[in-house]
Short mmCIF file of C-alpha atoms and ligand atoms in Angstrom, two decimals:
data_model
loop_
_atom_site.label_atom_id
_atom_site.label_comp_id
_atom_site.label_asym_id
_atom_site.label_seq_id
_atom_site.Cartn_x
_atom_site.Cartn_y
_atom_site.Cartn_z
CA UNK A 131 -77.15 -14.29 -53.33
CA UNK A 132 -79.20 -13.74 -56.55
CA UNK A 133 -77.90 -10.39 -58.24
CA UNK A 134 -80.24 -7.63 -57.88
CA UNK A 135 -80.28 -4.42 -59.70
CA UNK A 136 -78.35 -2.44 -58.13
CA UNK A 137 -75.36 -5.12 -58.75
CA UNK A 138 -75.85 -5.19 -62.66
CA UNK A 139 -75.50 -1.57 -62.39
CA UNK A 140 -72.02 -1.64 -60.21
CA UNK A 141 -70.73 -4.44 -62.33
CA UNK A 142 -71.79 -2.77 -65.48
CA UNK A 143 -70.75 0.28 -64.48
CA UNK A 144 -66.90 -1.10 -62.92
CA UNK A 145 -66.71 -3.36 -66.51
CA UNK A 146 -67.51 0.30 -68.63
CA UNK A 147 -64.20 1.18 -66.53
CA UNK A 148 -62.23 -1.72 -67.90
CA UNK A 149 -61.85 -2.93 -63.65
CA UNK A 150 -62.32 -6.66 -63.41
CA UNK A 151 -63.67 -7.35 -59.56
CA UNK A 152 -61.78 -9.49 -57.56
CA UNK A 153 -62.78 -11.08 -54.67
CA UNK A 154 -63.12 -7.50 -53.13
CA UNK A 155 -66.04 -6.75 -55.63
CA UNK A 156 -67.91 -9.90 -53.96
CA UNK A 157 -68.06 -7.84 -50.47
CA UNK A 158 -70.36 -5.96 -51.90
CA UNK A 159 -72.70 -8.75 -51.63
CA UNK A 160 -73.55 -7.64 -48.15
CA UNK A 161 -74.70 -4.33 -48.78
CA UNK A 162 -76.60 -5.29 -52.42
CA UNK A 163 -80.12 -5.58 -50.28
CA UNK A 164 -79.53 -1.52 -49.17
CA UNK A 165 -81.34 1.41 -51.07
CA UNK A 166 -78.39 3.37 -52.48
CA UNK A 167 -78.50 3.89 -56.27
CA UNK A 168 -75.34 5.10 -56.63
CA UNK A 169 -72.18 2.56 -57.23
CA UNK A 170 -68.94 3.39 -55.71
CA UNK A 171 -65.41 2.55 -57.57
CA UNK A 172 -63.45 -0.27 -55.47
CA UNK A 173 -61.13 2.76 -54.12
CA UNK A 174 -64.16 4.28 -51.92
CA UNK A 175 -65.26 0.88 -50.77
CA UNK A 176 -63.79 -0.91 -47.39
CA UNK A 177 -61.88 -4.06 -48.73
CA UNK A 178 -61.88 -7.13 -46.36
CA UNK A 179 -59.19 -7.24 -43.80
CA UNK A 180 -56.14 -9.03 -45.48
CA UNK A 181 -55.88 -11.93 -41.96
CA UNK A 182 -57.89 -12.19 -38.93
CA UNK A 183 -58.80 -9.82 -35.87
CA UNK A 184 -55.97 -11.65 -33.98
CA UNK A 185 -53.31 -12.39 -36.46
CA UNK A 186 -51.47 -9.28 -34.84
CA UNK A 187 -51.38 -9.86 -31.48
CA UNK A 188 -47.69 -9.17 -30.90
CA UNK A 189 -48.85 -5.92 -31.26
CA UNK A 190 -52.25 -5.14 -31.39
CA UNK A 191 -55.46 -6.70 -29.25
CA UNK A 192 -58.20 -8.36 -31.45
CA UNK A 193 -60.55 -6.68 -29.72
CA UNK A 194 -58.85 -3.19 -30.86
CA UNK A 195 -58.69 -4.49 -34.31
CA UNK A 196 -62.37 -5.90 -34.49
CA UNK A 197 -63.46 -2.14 -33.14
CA UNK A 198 -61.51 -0.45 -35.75
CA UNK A 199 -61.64 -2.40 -38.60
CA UNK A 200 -65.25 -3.16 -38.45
CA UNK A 201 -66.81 0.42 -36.29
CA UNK A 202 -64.28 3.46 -37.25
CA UNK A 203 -62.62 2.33 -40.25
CA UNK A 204 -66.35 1.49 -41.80
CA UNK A 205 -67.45 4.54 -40.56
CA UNK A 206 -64.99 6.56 -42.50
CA UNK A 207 -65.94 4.83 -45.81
CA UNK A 208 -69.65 4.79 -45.15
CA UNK A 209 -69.11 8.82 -44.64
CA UNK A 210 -67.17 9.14 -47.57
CA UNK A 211 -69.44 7.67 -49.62
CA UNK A 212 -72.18 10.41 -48.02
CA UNK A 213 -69.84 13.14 -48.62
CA UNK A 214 -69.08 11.64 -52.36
CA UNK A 215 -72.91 11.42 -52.81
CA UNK A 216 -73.79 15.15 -51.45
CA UNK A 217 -71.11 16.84 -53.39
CA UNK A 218 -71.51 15.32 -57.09
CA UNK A 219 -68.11 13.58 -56.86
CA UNK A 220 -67.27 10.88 -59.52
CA UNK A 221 -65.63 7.31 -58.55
CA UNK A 222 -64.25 6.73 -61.66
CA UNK A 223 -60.81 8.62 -60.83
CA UNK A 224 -58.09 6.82 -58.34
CA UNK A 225 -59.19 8.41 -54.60
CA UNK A 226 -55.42 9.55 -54.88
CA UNK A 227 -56.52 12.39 -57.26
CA UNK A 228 -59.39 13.53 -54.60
CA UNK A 229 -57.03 13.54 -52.00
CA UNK A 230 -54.70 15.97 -54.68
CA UNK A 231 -57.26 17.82 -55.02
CA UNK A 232 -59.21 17.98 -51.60
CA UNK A 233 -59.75 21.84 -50.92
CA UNK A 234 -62.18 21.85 -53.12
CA UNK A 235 -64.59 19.39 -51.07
CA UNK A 236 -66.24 19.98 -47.45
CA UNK A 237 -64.60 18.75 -43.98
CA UNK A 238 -66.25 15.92 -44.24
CA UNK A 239 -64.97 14.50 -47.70
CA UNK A 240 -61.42 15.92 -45.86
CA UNK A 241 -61.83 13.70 -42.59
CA UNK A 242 -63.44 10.49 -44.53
CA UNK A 243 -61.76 10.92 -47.74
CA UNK A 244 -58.13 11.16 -45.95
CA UNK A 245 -60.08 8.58 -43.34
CA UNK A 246 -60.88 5.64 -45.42
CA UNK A 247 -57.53 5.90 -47.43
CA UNK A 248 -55.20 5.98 -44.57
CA UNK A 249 -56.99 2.81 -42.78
CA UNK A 250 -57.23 0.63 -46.09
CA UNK A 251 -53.60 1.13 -46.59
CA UNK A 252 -52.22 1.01 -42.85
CA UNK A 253 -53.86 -2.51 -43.07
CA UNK A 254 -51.97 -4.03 -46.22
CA UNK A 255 -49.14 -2.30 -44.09
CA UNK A 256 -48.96 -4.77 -41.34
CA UNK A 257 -49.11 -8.85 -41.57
CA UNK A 258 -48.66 -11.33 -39.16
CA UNK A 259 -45.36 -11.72 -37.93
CA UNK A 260 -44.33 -8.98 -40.07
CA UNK A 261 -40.97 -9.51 -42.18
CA UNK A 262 -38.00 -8.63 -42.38
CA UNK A 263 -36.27 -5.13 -44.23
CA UNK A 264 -33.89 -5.46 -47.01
CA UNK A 265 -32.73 -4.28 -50.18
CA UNK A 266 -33.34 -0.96 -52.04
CA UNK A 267 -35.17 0.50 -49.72
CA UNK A 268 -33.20 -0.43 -45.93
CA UNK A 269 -29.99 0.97 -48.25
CA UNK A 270 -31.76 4.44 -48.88
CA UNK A 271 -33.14 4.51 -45.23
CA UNK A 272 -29.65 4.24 -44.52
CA UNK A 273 -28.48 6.75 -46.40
CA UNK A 274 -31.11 9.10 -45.38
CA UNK A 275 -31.65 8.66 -42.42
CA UNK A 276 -27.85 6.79 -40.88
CA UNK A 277 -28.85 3.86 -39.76
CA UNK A 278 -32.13 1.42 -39.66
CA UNK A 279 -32.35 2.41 -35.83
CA UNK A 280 -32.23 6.05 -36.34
CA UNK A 281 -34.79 6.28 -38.95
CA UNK A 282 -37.06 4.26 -36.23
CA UNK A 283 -36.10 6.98 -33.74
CA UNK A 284 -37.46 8.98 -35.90
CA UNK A 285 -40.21 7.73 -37.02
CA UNK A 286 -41.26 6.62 -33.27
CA UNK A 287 -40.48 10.56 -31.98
CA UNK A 288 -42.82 11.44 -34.93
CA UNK A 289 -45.73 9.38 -33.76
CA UNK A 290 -44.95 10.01 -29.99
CA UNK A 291 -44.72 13.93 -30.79
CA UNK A 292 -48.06 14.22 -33.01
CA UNK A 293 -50.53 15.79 -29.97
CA UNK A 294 -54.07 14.32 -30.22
CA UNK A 295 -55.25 12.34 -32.80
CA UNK A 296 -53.37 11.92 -36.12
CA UNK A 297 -50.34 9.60 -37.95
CA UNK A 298 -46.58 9.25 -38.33
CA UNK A 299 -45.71 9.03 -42.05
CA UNK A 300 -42.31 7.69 -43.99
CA UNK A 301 -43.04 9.28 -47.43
CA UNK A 302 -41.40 10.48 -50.74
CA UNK A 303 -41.17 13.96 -51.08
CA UNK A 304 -41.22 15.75 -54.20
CA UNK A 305 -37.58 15.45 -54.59
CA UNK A 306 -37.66 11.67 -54.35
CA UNK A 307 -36.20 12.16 -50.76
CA UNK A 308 -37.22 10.07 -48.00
CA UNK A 309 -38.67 12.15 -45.30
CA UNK A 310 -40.53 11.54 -41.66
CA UNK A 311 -43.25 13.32 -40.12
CA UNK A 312 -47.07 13.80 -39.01
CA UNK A 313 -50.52 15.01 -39.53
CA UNK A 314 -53.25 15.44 -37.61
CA UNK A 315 -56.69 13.92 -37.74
CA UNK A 316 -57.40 11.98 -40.66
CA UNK A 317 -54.77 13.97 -43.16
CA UNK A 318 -52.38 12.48 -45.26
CA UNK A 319 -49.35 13.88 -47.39
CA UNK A 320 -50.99 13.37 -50.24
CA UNK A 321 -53.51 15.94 -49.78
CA UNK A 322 -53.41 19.57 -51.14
CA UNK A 323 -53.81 20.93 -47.80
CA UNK A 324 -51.36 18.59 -45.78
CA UNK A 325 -48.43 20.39 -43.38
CA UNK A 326 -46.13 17.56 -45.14
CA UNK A 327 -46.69 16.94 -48.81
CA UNK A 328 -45.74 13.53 -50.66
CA UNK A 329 -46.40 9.63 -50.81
CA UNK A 330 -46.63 8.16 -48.07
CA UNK A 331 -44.77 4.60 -48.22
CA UNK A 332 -45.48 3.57 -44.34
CA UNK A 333 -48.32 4.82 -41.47
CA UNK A 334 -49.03 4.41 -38.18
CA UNK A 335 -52.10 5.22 -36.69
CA UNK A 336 -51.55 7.35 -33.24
CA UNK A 337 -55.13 7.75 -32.60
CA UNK A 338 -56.01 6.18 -29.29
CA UNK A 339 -58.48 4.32 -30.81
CA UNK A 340 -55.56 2.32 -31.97
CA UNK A 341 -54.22 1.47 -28.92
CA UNK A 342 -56.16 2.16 -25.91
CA UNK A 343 -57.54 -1.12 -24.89
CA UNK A 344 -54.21 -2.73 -24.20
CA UNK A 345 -51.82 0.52 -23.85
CA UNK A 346 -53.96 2.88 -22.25
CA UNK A 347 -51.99 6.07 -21.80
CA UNK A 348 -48.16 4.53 -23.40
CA UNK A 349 -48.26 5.36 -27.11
CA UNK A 350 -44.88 4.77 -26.81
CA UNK A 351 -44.62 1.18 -26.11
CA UNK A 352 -47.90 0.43 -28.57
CA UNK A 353 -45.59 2.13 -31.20
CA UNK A 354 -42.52 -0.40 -30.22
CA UNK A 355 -44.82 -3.41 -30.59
CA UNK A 356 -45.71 -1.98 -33.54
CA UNK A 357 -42.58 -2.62 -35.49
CA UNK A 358 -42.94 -6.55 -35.26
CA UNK A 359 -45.73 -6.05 -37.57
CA UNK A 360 -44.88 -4.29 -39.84
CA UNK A 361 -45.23 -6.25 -43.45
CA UNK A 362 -41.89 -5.01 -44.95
CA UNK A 363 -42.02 -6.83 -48.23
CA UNK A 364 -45.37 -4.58 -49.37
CA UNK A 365 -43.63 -1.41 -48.52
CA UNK A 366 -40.28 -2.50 -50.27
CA UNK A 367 -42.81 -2.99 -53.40
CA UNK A 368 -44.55 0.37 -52.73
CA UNK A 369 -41.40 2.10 -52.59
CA UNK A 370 -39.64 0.78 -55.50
CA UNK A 371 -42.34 2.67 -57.68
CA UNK A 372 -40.91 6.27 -55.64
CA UNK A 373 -37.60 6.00 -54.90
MN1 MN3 B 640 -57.78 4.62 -36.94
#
């Protein structure tokens, strides 16, 4: 596809930033014939899926993943970008710093801010086949928690627990302890305004768009599946920069 203008302004703009585009920037591709004017730092933007609809299937449908990778998740970052728009925010700082900072913004930059970032990193949280837990971080689940199986307990009676729609969270709290809970909607610890403050190291999505076609009404069994694909060696990575 022959650059137009609005690409010589996003790459301009991403190399005045000092960000070199991957092959996420070349996504971007398929929106370059649309009438925005405004360019959007790779944190606002919906990367590609990191495997296929159906590489999870252990756990999750394709069909499920199709619908909310390509409808809900892309809804959340096409309303972000809306919200980013209306309100005069900048780009150029990590999302993680709007999210810091979200009281400021409407309930829309709140629902799609918290939105897009939750679904781009539950994503690079799961992988085929997932992987197994070692190290660093199964040693201070351990010791946090007693035992691998009780901080799943945990985590599972966190996701079961959270009524409606919302997500079970391992994250770093402020005293670099490991901690478990949830948050409705489309919050996230690392929001101002979140019941549980801190960084989040692993998410599950409890919304029943995440599990309805093949669990219907048993959250509980979509979030046993879940655990086979869970990509262990990302959050190990994550983790060692937090605890
Ligand atoms: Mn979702």
């Amino acid at each position: 596809m022959a650059p137009t203008r609005r690409d010589f302004l996003r790459n301009s703009t991403l190399a005045g930033l000092g960000i070199t585009l991957g092959m996420n920037g070349l996504s971007s591709c398929s929106t370059a014939g649309k009438a925005a004017s405004v360019s959007f730092g790779t944190d606002y933007q919906q990367k590609p899926l990191p495997y296929a609809y159906d590489a999870l299937e252990s756990a999750i449908d394709a069909r499920t993943m199709e619908l909310h990778y390509s409808k809900h998740a892309a809804g959340y970052a096409k309303n972000l970008q809306e919200a980013l728009q209306a309100e005069g925010v900048s780009t150029d700082r990590p999302i993680e710093a709007l999210l810091a900072d979200i009281s400021r913004y409407s309930a829309k930059m709140r629902n799609n801010a918290g939105g897009h970032f939750n679904h781009e990193q539950f994503w690079r949280m799961m992988r085929p086949n997932g992987g197994t837990l070692s190290g660093r971080l199964e040693q201070a689940l351990i010791s946090a928690f007693g035992s691998v199986e009780a901080f799943k307990k945990q985590f599972a009676d966190a996701a079961s627990g959270r009524f409606g729609s919302g997500w079970a969270w391992l994250y770093v709290d402020k005293d670099r302890r490991l901690r478990i809970g949830s948050t409705p909607n489309q919050d996230t610890p690392l929001m101002n305004v979140s019941e549980i403050k801190g960084q989040p190291l692993l998410a599950l999505d409890v919304w029943e768009h995440a599990y309805y076609l093949r669990y219907q009404n048993k959250r509980a069994e979509y979030i046993g599946n879940w655990w086979k694909v869970v990509n262990w060696e990302y959050i190990q990575n994550l983790s060692g920069k937090f605890i």
